[in-house]
Amino acid sequence: HIADAQRTDLMTITRFVLNEQSKHPESRGDFSILLSHIVLGCKFVCSAVNKAGLAKLIGLAGETNVQGEEQKKLDVLSNDVFIKALKSSGRTCILVSEEDEEAIFVDPSQRGKYCVVFDPLDGSSNIDCGVSIGTIFGIYMMKDNHAPVIEDVLQPGKNMLAAGYCMYGSSCTLVISTGSGVNGFTLDPSLGEFILTHPDIKIPKKGKIYSVNEGNAKNWDGPTAAYVEKCKFPTDGSSAKSLRYIGSMVADVHRTLLYGGVFLYPADKKSPSGKLRVLYEVFPMSFLLEQAGGQSFTGKQRALDLIPTKLHERSPIFLGSYDDIEEIKALYAAEEGNL
Ligand code: P6P
């Protein structure tokens, strides 16, 4: 009968968010409405991604995005869906998408007080081979009640109210934090509802996996090279860590969150600021990792303390289990001390 109770007492994401909202009596439900529109976007993209192979949505759309990458049709579709869903929520004032060079200022008639930064389909280069990809998003409150300005989305990540990702893989999993822990929901396609399947996710304090693109090893700086060497040839008698690298941030971070270990996209001689984007990759993932008891470090500072100056700027990132990141911080501090 317990199983029955669980089966019938479905904790959907909508119910979960309303429960959260009840903890903030002052909130008028705006956040819940915004979130329900983000969830709608995720459901749509999940359906499109699952059909992609059949609907010939994969393959190049012929255009290129601000990153100079060839845009695949699913990228274009996902971006359009999220922009429309966020605008129609009536709760947003500025949108920043990985696919658009400029920030989108929502028309005053549809304007709300939230700013959403997002990568509608991160890892899209993996679409054609069926590797998990995902949507990553972060939510800020505008800085004050005046007309929205670009500074409203150039806030440090620690000012985010919420962040999350939706991974489109063997199942569709939405992982989100609104500042009091991390929870994971899995889409039940028969209900069209996200059901709570991973309550209160906490990352193991130390892990056995490291995740980095070893192909960049020749360009790494000293501390990164030393850390990876330590993972492979530990000198303290512990066993070597396993290497797992999918090349899709959402999938690599999701595994890190659940199993522990570290995910690194360090700076290197080719890309001195690393590859991943601050606003809609580094900040949301760092927010989630801290909320799950882990850490996220740039090589110089806590990632969430970064203050972005440009919408699409990049940063190195070392995120994962608390103790593992401490080791990386010690290596960078030692180098700092030697400089
Ligand atoms: P590399 C995908 O293109 C992406 O933006 C992230 O999802 C992923 O973590 C990273 O780039 C992979 O980059 O250089 O290892 O192929």
Short mmCIF file of C-alpha atoms and ligand atoms in Angstrom, two decimals:
data_model
loop_
_atom_site.label_atom_id
_atom_site.label_comp_id
_atom_site.label_asym_id
_atom_site.label_seq_id
_atom_site.Cartn_x
_atom_site.Cartn_y
_atom_site.Cartn_z
CA HIS A 1 0.00 0.00 0.00
CA ILE A 2 3.03 2.30 0.46
CA ALA A 3 3.89 1.89 -3.22
CA ASP A 4 0.28 2.71 -4.04
CA ALA A 5 0.44 5.82 -1.86
CA GLN A 6 3.61 6.95 -3.61
CA ARG A 7 2.09 6.16 -6.98
CA THR A 8 -1.02 8.18 -6.27
CA ASP A 9 0.60 11.03 -4.32
CA LEU A 10 2.43 12.43 -7.36
CA MET A 11 4.81 15.27 -6.52
CA THR A 12 4.79 17.15 -9.82
CA ILE A 13 7.13 20.06 -10.41
CA THR A 14 4.15 22.42 -10.41
CA ARG A 15 3.04 21.21 -6.97
CA PHE A 16 6.65 21.32 -5.75
CA VAL A 17 7.10 24.92 -6.84
CA LEU A 18 3.78 25.93 -5.25
CA ASN A 19 4.97 24.29 -2.01
CA GLU A 20 8.19 26.30 -2.28
CA GLN A 21 6.21 29.46 -2.97
CA SER A 22 4.11 28.93 0.15
CA LYS A 23 7.36 29.42 2.10
CA HIS A 24 7.47 32.97 0.69
CA PRO A 25 4.05 34.43 1.53
CA GLU A 26 5.12 37.75 0.00
CA SER A 27 5.49 36.21 -3.45
CA ARG A 28 2.50 36.65 -5.71
CA GLY A 29 3.15 33.51 -7.75
CA ASP A 30 5.10 35.32 -10.47
CA PHE A 31 8.04 32.97 -10.07
CA SER A 32 5.78 29.90 -10.27
CA ILE A 33 4.25 31.26 -13.46
CA LEU A 34 7.71 31.92 -14.95
CA LEU A 35 8.85 28.42 -14.04
CA SER A 36 5.76 26.83 -15.55
CA HIS A 37 6.64 28.50 -18.87
CA ILE A 38 10.22 27.23 -18.69
CA VAL A 39 8.81 23.74 -18.03
CA LEU A 40 6.56 24.12 -21.08
CA GLY A 41 9.62 24.96 -23.21
CA CYS A 42 11.46 21.91 -21.89
CA LYS A 43 8.52 19.62 -22.69
CA PHE A 44 8.36 20.97 -26.24
CA VAL A 45 12.11 20.59 -26.85
CA CYS A 46 12.06 17.11 -25.32
CA SER A 47 9.38 16.09 -27.80
CA ALA A 48 11.24 17.71 -30.74
CA VAL A 49 14.57 16.10 -29.76
CA ASN A 50 12.97 12.68 -29.47
CA LYS A 51 11.41 13.05 -32.91
CA ALA A 52 14.52 14.68 -34.46
CA GLY A 53 15.82 11.48 -36.05
CA LEU A 54 12.44 10.82 -37.65
CA ALA A 55 11.40 14.37 -38.45
CA LYS A 56 14.70 15.13 -40.24
CA LEU A 57 15.11 18.06 -37.84
CA ILE A 58 18.78 17.19 -37.50
CA GLY A 59 21.36 18.39 -39.95
CA LEU A 60 22.45 21.95 -40.60
CA ALA A 61 20.01 24.82 -40.80
CA GLY A 62 22.47 26.57 -43.08
CA GLU A 63 22.78 29.63 -40.83
CA THR A 64 25.57 30.24 -38.30
CA ASN A 65 25.06 31.60 -34.77
CA VAL A 66 27.06 34.26 -32.90
CA GLN A 67 29.58 31.59 -31.99
CA GLY A 68 30.25 30.97 -35.67
CA GLU A 69 28.99 27.42 -35.26
CA GLU A 70 26.69 25.98 -37.91
CA GLN A 71 23.20 26.11 -36.46
CA LYS A 72 21.25 22.90 -36.54
CA LYS A 73 17.53 23.12 -37.01
CA LEU A 74 16.86 21.92 -33.45
CA ASP A 75 18.95 24.82 -32.14
CA VAL A 76 16.83 27.30 -34.03
CA LEU A 77 13.59 25.62 -33.00
CA SER A 78 14.56 25.36 -29.31
CA ASN A 79 15.66 28.98 -29.19
CA ASP A 80 12.41 30.18 -30.74
CA VAL A 81 10.33 28.03 -28.38
CA PHE A 82 12.02 29.32 -25.24
CA ILE A 83 11.92 32.96 -26.32
CA LYS A 84 8.21 32.72 -27.10
CA ALA A 85 7.43 30.79 -23.89
CA LEU A 86 9.40 33.23 -21.71
CA LYS A 87 7.87 36.32 -23.35
CA SER A 88 4.34 34.91 -23.11
CA SER A 89 4.81 34.28 -19.38
CA GLY A 90 4.51 38.06 -18.90
CA ARG A 91 7.11 37.73 -16.11
CA THR A 92 10.36 38.51 -17.95
CA CYS A 93 12.02 41.76 -19.00
CA ILE A 94 15.40 40.68 -20.46
CA LEU A 95 16.35 37.40 -22.15
CA VAL A 96 19.92 36.35 -23.00
CA SER A 97 20.31 33.32 -25.25
CA GLU A 98 23.48 31.57 -26.42
CA GLU A 99 21.96 31.78 -29.88
CA ASP A 100 21.47 35.57 -29.95
CA GLU A 101 24.33 38.07 -29.96
CA GLU A 102 22.23 40.84 -28.37
CA ALA A 103 20.03 40.69 -25.26
CA ILE A 104 16.29 40.58 -25.97
CA PHE A 105 14.32 43.34 -24.20
CA VAL A 106 10.71 42.18 -23.75
CA ASP A 107 8.02 44.54 -25.00
CA PRO A 108 6.63 46.70 -22.13
CA SER A 109 3.16 45.21 -22.69
CA GLN A 110 4.49 41.75 -21.74
CA ARG A 111 7.18 42.84 -19.28
CA GLY A 112 7.81 41.32 -15.82
CA LYS A 113 10.64 41.61 -13.30
CA TYR A 114 12.76 38.50 -14.08
CA CYS A 115 15.79 38.21 -16.36
CA VAL A 116 16.45 34.77 -17.85
CA VAL A 117 19.81 33.67 -19.29
CA PHE A 118 19.77 30.38 -21.15
CA ASP A 119 21.41 28.02 -23.60
CA PRO A 120 18.40 26.49 -25.35
CA LEU A 121 20.22 23.42 -26.61
CA ASP A 122 23.72 22.99 -25.18
CA GLY A 123 25.88 20.27 -26.67
CA SER A 124 23.99 20.48 -29.95
CA SER A 125 27.03 19.24 -31.89
CA ASN A 126 26.10 15.86 -30.35
CA ILE A 127 22.55 15.82 -31.72
CA ASP A 128 23.24 13.68 -34.77
CA CYS A 129 24.88 10.86 -32.80
CA GLY A 130 22.17 10.65 -30.13
CA VAL A 131 24.29 11.78 -27.17
CA SER A 132 22.32 13.51 -24.39
CA ILE A 133 22.00 17.28 -24.82
CA GLY A 134 20.25 19.87 -22.71
CA THR A 135 18.80 23.26 -21.91
CA ILE A 136 20.58 25.31 -19.22
CA PHE A 137 18.98 28.37 -17.58
CA GLY A 138 19.50 30.90 -14.81
CA ILE A 139 17.06 33.47 -13.37
CA TYR A 140 17.88 36.94 -11.97
CA MET A 141 15.55 39.55 -10.54
CA MET A 142 16.11 42.92 -12.27
CA LYS A 143 18.28 45.19 -10.12
CA ASP A 144 15.63 47.83 -9.50
CA ASN A 145 12.19 48.79 -10.73
CA HIS A 146 13.38 51.17 -13.42
CA ALA A 147 13.33 50.35 -17.12
CA PRO A 148 15.43 47.22 -17.76
CA VAL A 149 19.06 47.84 -18.69
CA ILE A 150 21.87 45.51 -19.74
CA GLU A 151 23.41 45.71 -16.24
CA ASP A 152 20.40 43.69 -15.03
CA VAL A 153 21.95 40.63 -16.69
CA LEU A 154 25.60 41.45 -15.88
CA GLN A 155 25.18 40.46 -12.23
CA PRO A 156 27.41 37.94 -10.40
CA GLY A 157 26.08 34.39 -10.37
CA LYS A 158 25.56 34.55 -6.61
CA ASN A 159 22.67 36.95 -7.29
CA MET A 160 20.73 34.29 -9.21
CA LEU A 161 17.36 33.36 -7.68
CA ALA A 162 17.24 30.00 -9.44
CA ALA A 163 19.04 27.86 -11.98
CA GLY A 164 18.55 24.53 -13.65
CA TYR A 165 18.98 22.29 -16.65
CA CYS A 166 16.83 19.89 -18.58
CA MET A 167 18.67 16.88 -20.02
CA TYR A 168 17.22 15.23 -23.13
CA GLY A 169 18.56 11.69 -23.03
CA SER A 170 17.17 8.21 -22.33
CA SER A 171 14.67 10.11 -20.20
CA CYS A 172 13.92 13.81 -19.88
CA THR A 173 15.27 15.02 -16.52
CA LEU A 174 14.82 18.55 -15.14
CA VAL A 175 17.19 19.46 -12.29
CA ILE A 176 16.53 22.76 -10.55
CA SER A 177 17.38 24.83 -7.49
CA THR A 178 15.54 27.89 -6.21
CA GLY A 179 18.16 28.48 -3.52
CA SER A 180 17.16 25.84 -0.98
CA GLY A 181 18.69 22.64 -2.30
CA VAL A 182 18.56 20.77 -5.61
CA ASN A 183 15.73 18.56 -6.85
CA GLY A 184 15.40 16.39 -9.96
CA PHE A 185 12.21 15.67 -11.88
CA THR A 186 11.66 13.12 -14.64
CA LEU A 187 9.09 13.64 -17.39
CA ASP A 188 6.39 11.01 -17.43
CA PRO A 189 5.37 11.23 -21.09
CA SER A 190 2.08 9.44 -20.41
CA LEU A 191 1.09 12.23 -18.02
CA GLY A 192 3.06 15.08 -19.63
CA GLU A 193 4.18 15.92 -16.08
CA PHE A 194 7.62 16.21 -14.48
CA ILE A 195 7.56 13.95 -11.38
CA LEU A 196 9.96 14.35 -8.42
CA THR A 197 12.42 11.45 -8.79
CA HIS A 198 15.62 12.88 -7.23
CA PRO A 199 14.65 14.75 -4.04
CA ASP A 200 17.30 16.89 -2.30
CA ILE A 201 20.32 15.89 -4.44
CA LYS A 202 23.64 16.08 -2.54
CA ILE A 203 26.95 15.51 -4.37
CA PRO A 204 29.32 13.04 -2.64
CA LYS A 205 32.01 14.92 -0.69
CA LYS A 206 34.73 13.19 -2.77
CA GLY A 207 34.49 11.31 -6.05
CA LYS A 208 36.31 8.71 -8.15
CA ILE A 209 35.75 10.32 -11.57
CA TYR A 210 37.42 13.19 -13.38
CA SER A 211 35.90 14.67 -16.52
CA VAL A 212 38.01 16.76 -18.92
CA ASN A 213 38.89 16.85 -22.61
CA GLU A 214 42.34 15.23 -22.46
CA GLY A 215 42.86 16.30 -26.07
CA ASN A 216 43.69 19.78 -24.75
CA ALA A 217 46.42 18.47 -22.40
CA LYS A 218 49.31 20.01 -24.32
CA ASN A 219 47.87 23.49 -23.71
CA TRP A 220 47.03 23.17 -19.99
CA ASP A 221 48.64 25.37 -17.33
CA GLY A 222 50.70 23.88 -14.51
CA PRO A 223 48.04 23.38 -11.81
CA THR A 224 45.56 21.73 -14.20
CA ALA A 225 48.26 19.44 -15.60
CA ALA A 226 49.39 18.59 -12.06
CA TYR A 227 45.84 17.82 -10.92
CA VAL A 228 45.05 15.55 -13.88
CA GLU A 229 48.41 13.79 -13.37
CA LYS A 230 47.40 13.20 -9.71
CA CYS A 231 44.07 11.73 -10.86
CA LYS A 232 45.89 9.26 -13.10
CA PHE A 233 48.97 8.53 -10.95
CA PRO A 234 47.99 9.16 -7.30
CA THR A 235 51.01 9.34 -4.98
CA ASP A 236 49.06 8.79 -1.73
CA GLY A 237 48.35 5.12 -2.33
CA SER A 238 44.73 5.80 -3.39
CA SER A 239 43.44 4.28 -6.61
CA ALA A 240 43.45 6.27 -9.85
CA LYS A 241 40.25 8.08 -10.80
CA SER A 242 38.21 6.99 -13.85
CA LEU A 243 37.94 9.33 -16.81
CA ARG A 244 34.41 9.99 -18.08
CA TYR A 245 33.95 12.70 -20.73
CA ILE A 246 30.79 12.94 -22.83
CA GLY A 247 31.46 16.35 -24.36
CA SER A 248 27.96 17.57 -23.53
CA MET A 249 28.07 19.81 -20.44
CA VAL A 250 24.60 18.92 -19.19
CA ALA A 251 25.38 15.16 -19.33
CA ASP A 252 28.85 15.53 -17.76
CA VAL A 253 27.56 17.78 -14.98
CA HIS A 254 24.51 15.57 -14.30
CA ARG A 255 26.77 12.54 -13.83
CA THR A 256 29.11 14.58 -11.62
CA LEU A 257 26.19 15.79 -9.47
CA LEU A 258 24.84 12.26 -8.94
CA TYR A 259 28.07 10.22 -8.76
CA GLY A 260 30.59 12.81 -7.49
CA GLY A 261 34.02 13.75 -8.84
CA VAL A 262 35.04 16.76 -10.92
CA PHE A 263 34.21 18.33 -14.27
CA LEU A 264 36.86 20.65 -15.68
CA TYR A 265 36.93 22.99 -18.63
CA PRO A 266 40.20 24.79 -17.84
CA ALA A 267 41.82 27.75 -19.55
CA ASP A 268 44.55 26.81 -21.96
CA LYS A 269 47.04 28.55 -24.24
CA LYS A 270 44.54 28.39 -27.13
CA SER A 271 41.60 29.73 -25.08
CA PRO A 272 42.89 31.72 -22.08
CA SER A 273 39.32 32.13 -20.73
CA GLY A 274 38.36 28.53 -21.32
CA LYS A 275 35.41 27.67 -23.55
CA LEU A 276 32.25 27.69 -21.44
CA ARG A 277 30.07 30.79 -21.22
CA VAL A 278 29.72 32.55 -17.86
CA LEU A 279 26.04 33.59 -17.89
CA TYR A 280 24.28 30.49 -19.18
CA GLU A 281 26.72 27.62 -18.60
CA VAL A 282 29.15 28.43 -15.75
CA PHE A 283 26.76 30.33 -13.43
CA PRO A 284 23.73 27.97 -13.54
CA MET A 285 25.88 24.84 -13.11
CA SER A 286 27.92 26.48 -10.34
CA PHE A 287 24.73 27.54 -8.55
CA LEU A 288 23.42 23.96 -8.65
CA LEU A 289 26.73 22.43 -7.50
CA GLU A 290 26.98 24.76 -4.49
CA GLN A 291 23.34 24.07 -3.59
CA ALA A 292 24.15 20.33 -3.72
CA GLY A 293 27.11 20.76 -1.31
CA GLY A 294 29.86 20.95 -3.95
CA GLN A 295 32.01 23.80 -5.22
CA SER A 296 32.77 25.64 -8.45
CA PHE A 297 36.07 27.45 -9.01
CA THR A 298 37.52 29.40 -11.98
CA GLY A 299 41.21 28.84 -11.22
CA LYS A 300 41.27 32.27 -9.58
CA GLN A 301 38.04 32.61 -7.54
CA ARG A 302 34.64 31.15 -6.64
CA ALA A 303 32.78 31.00 -9.96
CA LEU A 304 29.60 32.61 -8.59
CA ASP A 305 31.59 35.70 -7.52
CA LEU A 306 32.55 36.49 -11.13
CA ILE A 307 31.07 39.79 -12.37
CA PRO A 308 30.46 39.47 -16.13
CA THR A 309 31.16 42.47 -18.36
CA LYS A 310 29.96 40.98 -21.66
CA LEU A 311 26.95 38.76 -22.38
CA HIS A 312 28.88 35.91 -24.01
CA GLU A 313 32.13 36.03 -22.08
CA ARG A 314 33.80 32.78 -21.12
CA SER A 315 35.48 31.48 -17.96
CA PRO A 316 37.49 28.43 -16.98
CA ILE A 317 35.50 26.15 -14.64
CA PHE A 318 36.39 23.43 -12.13
CA LEU A 319 33.23 22.08 -10.48
CA GLY A 320 32.28 19.03 -8.44
CA SER A 321 32.79 17.33 -5.09
CA TYR A 322 33.81 19.65 -2.27
CA ASP A 323 37.05 17.87 -1.28
CA ASP A 324 38.19 17.32 -4.88
CA ILE A 325 37.81 21.02 -5.70
CA GLU A 326 39.73 21.89 -2.53
CA GLU A 327 42.68 19.99 -4.02
CA ILE A 328 42.49 21.99 -7.24
CA LYS A 329 42.25 25.28 -5.31
CA ALA A 330 45.36 24.30 -3.31
CA LEU A 331 47.33 23.69 -6.53
CA TYR A 332 46.34 27.09 -7.93
CA ALA A 333 47.07 28.80 -4.61
CA ALA A 334 50.52 27.19 -4.52
CA GLU A 335 51.25 28.47 -8.02
CA GLU A 336 49.96 31.92 -7.00
CA GLY A 337 52.34 31.79 -4.05
CA ASN A 338 55.26 30.96 -6.34
CA LEU A 339 54.54 33.75 -8.83
P1 P6P B 1 35.04 20.22 -26.20
C1 P6P B 1 29.29 21.54 -26.26
O1 P6P B 1 29.67 22.05 -27.51
C2 P6P B 1 29.93 22.39 -25.18
O2 P6P B 1 29.53 23.72 -25.29
C3 P6P B 1 29.56 21.84 -23.80
O3 P6P B 1 28.31 21.26 -23.78
C4 P6P B 1 30.66 20.82 -23.56
O4 P6P B 1 30.96 20.64 -22.19
C5 P6P B 1 31.87 21.44 -24.28
O5 P6P B 1 31.35 22.30 -25.29
C6 P6P B 1 32.73 20.38 -24.93
O6 P6P B 1 33.83 21.06 -25.52
O7 P6P B 1 36.05 21.28 -26.56
O8 P6P B 1 35.56 19.27 -25.15
O9 P6P B 1 34.43 19.51 -27.38
#
